[in-house]
mmCIF file of C-alpha atoms in Angstrom:
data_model
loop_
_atom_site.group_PDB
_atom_site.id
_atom_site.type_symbol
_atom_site.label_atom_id
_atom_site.label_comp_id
_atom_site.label_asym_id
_atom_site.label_seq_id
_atom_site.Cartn_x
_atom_site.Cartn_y
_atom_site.Cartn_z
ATOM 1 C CA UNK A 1 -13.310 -0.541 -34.525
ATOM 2 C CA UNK A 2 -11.790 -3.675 -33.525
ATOM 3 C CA UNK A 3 -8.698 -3.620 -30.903
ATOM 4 C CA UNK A 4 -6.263 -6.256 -30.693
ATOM 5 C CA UNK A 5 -5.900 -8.113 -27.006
ATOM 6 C CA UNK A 6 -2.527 -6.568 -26.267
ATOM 7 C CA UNK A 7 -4.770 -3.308 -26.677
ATOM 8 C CA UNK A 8 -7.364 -4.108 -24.303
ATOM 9 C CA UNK A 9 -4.845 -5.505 -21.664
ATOM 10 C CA UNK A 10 -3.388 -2.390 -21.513
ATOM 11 C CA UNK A 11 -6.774 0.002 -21.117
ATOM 12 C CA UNK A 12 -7.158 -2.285 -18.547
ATOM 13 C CA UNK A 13 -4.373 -1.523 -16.854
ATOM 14 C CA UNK A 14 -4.421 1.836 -17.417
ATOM 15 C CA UNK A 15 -8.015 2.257 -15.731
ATOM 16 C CA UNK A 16 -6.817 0.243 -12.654
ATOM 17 C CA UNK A 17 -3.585 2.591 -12.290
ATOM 18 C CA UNK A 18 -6.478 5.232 -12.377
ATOM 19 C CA UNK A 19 -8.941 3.453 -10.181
ATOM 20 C CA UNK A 20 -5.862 2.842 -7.635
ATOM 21 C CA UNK A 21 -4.851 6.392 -7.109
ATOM 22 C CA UNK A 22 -8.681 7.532 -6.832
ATOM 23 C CA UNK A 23 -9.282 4.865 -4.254
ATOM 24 C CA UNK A 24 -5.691 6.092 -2.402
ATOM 25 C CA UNK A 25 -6.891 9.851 -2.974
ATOM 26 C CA UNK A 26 -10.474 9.512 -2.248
ATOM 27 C CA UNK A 27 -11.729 6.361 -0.764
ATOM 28 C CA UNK A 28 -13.417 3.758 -2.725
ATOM 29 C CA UNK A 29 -16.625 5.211 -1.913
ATOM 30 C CA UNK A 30 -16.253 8.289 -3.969
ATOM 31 C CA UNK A 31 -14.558 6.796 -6.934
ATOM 32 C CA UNK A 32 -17.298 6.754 -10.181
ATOM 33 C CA UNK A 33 -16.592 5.195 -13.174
ATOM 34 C CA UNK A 34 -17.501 8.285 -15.858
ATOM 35 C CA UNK A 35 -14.573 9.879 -13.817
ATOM 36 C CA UNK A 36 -12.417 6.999 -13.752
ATOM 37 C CA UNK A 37 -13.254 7.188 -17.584
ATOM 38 C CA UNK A 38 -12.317 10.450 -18.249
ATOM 39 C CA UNK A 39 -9.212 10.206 -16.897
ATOM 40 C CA UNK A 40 -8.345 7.409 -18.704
ATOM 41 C CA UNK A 41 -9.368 9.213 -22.007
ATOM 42 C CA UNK A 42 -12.452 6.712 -22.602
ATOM 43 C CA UNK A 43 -15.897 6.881 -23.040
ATOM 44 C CA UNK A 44 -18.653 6.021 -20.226
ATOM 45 C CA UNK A 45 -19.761 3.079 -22.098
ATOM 46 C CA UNK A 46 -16.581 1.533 -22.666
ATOM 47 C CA UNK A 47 -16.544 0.112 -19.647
ATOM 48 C CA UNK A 48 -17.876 -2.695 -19.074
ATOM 49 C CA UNK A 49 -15.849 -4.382 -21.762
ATOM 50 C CA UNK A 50 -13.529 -4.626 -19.103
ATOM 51 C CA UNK A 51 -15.055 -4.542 -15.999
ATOM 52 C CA UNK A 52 -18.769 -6.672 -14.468
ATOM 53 C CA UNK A 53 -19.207 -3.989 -12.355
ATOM 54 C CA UNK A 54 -18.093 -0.825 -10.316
ATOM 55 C CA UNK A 55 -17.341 -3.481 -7.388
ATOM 56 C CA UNK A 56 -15.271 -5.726 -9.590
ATOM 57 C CA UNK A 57 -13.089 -2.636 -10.798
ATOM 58 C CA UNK A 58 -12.674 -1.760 -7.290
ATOM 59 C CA UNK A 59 -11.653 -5.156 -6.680
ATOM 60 C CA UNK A 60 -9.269 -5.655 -9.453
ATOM 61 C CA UNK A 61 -7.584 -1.828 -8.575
ATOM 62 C CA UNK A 62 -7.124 -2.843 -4.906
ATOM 63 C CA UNK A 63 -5.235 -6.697 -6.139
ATOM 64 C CA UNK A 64 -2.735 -3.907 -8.177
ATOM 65 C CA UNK A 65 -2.186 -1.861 -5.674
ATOM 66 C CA UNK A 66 -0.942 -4.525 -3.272
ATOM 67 C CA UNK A 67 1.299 -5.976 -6.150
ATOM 68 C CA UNK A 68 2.412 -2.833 -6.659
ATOM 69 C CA UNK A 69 3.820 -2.394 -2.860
ATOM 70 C CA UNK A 70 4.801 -5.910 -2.715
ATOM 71 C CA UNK A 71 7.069 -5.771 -5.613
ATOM 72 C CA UNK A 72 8.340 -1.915 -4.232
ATOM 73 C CA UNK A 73 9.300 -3.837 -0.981
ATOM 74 C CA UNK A 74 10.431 -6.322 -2.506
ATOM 75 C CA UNK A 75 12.841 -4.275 -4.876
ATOM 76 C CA UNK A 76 13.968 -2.085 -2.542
ATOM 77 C CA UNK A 77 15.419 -4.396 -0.266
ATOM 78 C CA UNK A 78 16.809 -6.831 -2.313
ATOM 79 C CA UNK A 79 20.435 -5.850 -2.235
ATOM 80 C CA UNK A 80 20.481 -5.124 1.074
ATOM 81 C CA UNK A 81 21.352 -7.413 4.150
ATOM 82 C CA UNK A 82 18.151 -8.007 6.330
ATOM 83 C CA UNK A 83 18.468 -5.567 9.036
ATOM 84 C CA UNK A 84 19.403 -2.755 6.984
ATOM 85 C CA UNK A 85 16.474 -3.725 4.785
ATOM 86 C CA UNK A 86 14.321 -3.421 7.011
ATOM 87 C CA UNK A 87 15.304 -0.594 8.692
ATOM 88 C CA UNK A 88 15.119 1.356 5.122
ATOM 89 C CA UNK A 89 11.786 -0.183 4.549
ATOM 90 C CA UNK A 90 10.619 1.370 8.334
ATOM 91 C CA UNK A 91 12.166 4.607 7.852
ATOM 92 C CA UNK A 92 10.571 5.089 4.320
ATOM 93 C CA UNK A 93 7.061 3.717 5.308
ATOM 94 C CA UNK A 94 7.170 5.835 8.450
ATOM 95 C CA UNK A 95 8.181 9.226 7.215
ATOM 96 C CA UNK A 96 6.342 12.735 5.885
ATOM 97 C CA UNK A 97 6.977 11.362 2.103
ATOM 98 C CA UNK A 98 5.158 8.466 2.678
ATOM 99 C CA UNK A 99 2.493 10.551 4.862
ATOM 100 C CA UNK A 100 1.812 13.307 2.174
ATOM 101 C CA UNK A 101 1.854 10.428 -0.878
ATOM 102 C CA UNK A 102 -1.953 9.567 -0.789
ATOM 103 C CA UNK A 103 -2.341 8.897 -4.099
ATOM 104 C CA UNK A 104 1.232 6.198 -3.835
ATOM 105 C CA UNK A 105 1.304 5.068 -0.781
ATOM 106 C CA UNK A 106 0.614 1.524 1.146
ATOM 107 C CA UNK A 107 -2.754 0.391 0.319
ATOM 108 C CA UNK A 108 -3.193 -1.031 3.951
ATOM 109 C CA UNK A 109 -3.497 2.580 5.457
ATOM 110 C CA UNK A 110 -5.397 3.858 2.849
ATOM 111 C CA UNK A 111 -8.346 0.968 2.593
ATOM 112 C CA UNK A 112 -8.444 -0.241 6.215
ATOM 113 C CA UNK A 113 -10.813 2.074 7.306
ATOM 114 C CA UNK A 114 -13.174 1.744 4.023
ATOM 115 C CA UNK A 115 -12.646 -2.032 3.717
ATOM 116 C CA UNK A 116 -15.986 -3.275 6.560
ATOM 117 C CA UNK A 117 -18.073 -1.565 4.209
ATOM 118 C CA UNK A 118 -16.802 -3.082 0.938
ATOM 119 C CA UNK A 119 -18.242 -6.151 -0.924
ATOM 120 C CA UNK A 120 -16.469 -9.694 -0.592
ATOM 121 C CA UNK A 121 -14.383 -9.277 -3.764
ATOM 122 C CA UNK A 122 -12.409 -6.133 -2.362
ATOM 123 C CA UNK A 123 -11.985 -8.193 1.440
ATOM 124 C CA UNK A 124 -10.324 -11.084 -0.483
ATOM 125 C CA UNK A 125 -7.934 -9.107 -2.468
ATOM 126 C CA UNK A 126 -7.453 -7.293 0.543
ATOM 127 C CA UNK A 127 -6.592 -10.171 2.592
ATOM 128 C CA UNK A 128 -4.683 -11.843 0.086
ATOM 129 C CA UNK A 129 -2.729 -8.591 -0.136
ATOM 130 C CA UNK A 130 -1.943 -8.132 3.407
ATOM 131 C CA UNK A 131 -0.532 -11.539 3.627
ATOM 132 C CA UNK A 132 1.884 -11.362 0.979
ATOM 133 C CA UNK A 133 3.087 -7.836 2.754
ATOM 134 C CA UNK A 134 3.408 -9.844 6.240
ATOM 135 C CA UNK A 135 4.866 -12.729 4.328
ATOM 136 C CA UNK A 136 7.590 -10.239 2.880
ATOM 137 C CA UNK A 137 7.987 -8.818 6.486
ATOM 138 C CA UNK A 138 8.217 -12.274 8.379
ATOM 139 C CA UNK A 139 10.831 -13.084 6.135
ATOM 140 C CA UNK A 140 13.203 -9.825 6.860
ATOM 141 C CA UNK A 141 12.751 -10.805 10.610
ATOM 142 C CA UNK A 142 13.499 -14.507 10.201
ATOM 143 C CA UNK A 143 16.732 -13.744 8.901
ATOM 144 C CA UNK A 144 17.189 -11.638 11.999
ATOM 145 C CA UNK A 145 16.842 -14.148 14.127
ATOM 146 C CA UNK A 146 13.833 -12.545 15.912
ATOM 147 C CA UNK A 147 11.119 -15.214 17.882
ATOM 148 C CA UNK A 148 8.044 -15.488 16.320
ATOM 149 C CA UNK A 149 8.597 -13.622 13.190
ATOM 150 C CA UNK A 150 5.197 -14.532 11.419
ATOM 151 C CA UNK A 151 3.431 -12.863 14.304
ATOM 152 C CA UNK A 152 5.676 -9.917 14.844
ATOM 153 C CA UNK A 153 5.104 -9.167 11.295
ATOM 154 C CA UNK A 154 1.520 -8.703 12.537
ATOM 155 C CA UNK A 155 2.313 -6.612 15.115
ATOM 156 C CA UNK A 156 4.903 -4.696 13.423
ATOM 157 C CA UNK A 157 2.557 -3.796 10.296
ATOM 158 C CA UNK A 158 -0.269 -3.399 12.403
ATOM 159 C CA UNK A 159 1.742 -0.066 14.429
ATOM 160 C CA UNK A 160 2.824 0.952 11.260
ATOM 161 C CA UNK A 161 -0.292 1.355 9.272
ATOM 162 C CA UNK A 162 -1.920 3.007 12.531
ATOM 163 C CA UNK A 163 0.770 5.463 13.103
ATOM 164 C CA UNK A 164 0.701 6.672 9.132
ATOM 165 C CA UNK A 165 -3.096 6.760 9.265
ATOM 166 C CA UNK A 166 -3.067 9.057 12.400
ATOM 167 C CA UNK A 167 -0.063 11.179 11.342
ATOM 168 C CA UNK A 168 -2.426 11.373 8.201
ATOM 169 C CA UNK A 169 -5.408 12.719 10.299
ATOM 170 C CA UNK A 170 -3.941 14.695 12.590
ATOM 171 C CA UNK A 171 -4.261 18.941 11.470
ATOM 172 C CA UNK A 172 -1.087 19.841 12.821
ATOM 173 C CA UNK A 173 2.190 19.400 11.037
ATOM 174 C CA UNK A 174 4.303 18.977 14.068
ATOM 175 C CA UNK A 175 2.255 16.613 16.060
ATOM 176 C CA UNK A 176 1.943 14.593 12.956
ATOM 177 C CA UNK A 177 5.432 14.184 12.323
ATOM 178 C CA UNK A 178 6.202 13.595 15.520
ATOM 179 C CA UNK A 179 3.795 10.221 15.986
ATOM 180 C CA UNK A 180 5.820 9.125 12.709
ATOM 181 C CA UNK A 181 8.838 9.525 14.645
ATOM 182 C CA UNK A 182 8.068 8.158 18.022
ATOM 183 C CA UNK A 183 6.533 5.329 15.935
ATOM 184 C CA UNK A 184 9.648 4.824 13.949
ATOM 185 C CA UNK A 185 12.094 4.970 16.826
ATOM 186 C CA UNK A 186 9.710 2.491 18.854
ATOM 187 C CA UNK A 187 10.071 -0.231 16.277
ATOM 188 C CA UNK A 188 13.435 0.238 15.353
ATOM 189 C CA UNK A 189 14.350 -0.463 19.078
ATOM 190 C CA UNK A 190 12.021 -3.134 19.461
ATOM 191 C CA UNK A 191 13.405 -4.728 16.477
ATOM 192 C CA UNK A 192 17.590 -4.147 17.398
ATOM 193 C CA UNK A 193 17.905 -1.801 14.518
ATOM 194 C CA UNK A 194 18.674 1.556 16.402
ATOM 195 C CA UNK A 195 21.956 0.067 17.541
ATOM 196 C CA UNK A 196 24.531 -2.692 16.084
ATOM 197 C CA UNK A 197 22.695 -4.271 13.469
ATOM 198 C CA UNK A 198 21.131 -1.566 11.123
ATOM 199 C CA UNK A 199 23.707 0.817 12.334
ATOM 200 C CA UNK A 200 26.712 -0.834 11.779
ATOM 201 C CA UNK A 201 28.745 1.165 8.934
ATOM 202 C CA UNK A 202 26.975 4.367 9.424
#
């Protein structure tokens, strides 16, 4: 049976939305294509009519998943003034939903660990993907004001990711949520939004 190309565009997409939250869930090690497959409804050997390789799925579901947060950023902080953007976007990033959403949640703390040991298609979209997410970020703290706002992006997304990835690892519930919340506090002093600017209103 021949399928149109609107057709295949969208098994496509469907098996990277399925790809993306096994790589979240899992780690991109574990993710197989016959299961990637099934889930999608398909047959084994319908694969590689849209995919090279295992790799170049891989590939293709981590460039979604960054669009995917970029545009969720993006949309949920466009009607909001700067600071209170970004003290939203901190709070949301930083908090047990956000922990406990493997299979949703920022591709940064769910591929950092996995991504050394991933081919050179997956480090590009990964790196092409972080800098859109720091570009996003710099931009919030330009229009703050703040010094330096492409590197305190760095710095800022760099404690971010590591406290959700711990919080994530550690067994107990209480310690976890509390390295969310001493992370969360931290930045939003560093950054001026525990007082006056993201607080103004409240």
């Amino acid at each position: 049976m021949r399928y149109d190309t609107d057709h295949k565009a969208r098994t496509r997409a469907t098996l990277l939305a399925e790809a993306a939250k096994a790589i979240r869930a899992e780690g991109p090690h574990k993710v197989s294509v016959a299961e990637i497959m099934a889930r999608a409804g398909l047959t084994h050997g319908g694969f590689y009519a849209h995919f090279a390789s295992k790799d170049a799925m891989i590939a293709a579901a981590i460039g979604c998943m960054f669009k995917e947060s970029l545009t969720a950023l993006k949309r949920g902080t466009a009607a909001q003034d700067p600071a209170r953007a970004l003290d939203n976007y901190i709070r949301g990033y930083l908090s047990e939903q956000h922990r406990d959403a493997r299979e949703t949640g920022c591709p940064l703390a769910s591929l950092a660990a996995d991504l050394p040991r991933l081919g050179k298609p997956a480090s590009r979209e990964f790196s092409a993907g972080y800098a859109a997410l720091a570009a996003a970020m710099a931009a919030k703290l330009a229009a703050l004001d703040l010094p330096e706002p492409e590197t305190l992006a760095s710095s800022v997304l760099g404690e971010m990711v590591g406290a959700l990835s711990l919080a994530r690892c550690v067994a107990d519930p209480g310690q976890s949520s509390r390295i969310l919340v001493a992370s969360r506090d931290s930045l939003r002093r560093r950054l001026g939004l525990s007082m006056g600017r993201a607080g103004a209103g409240r």
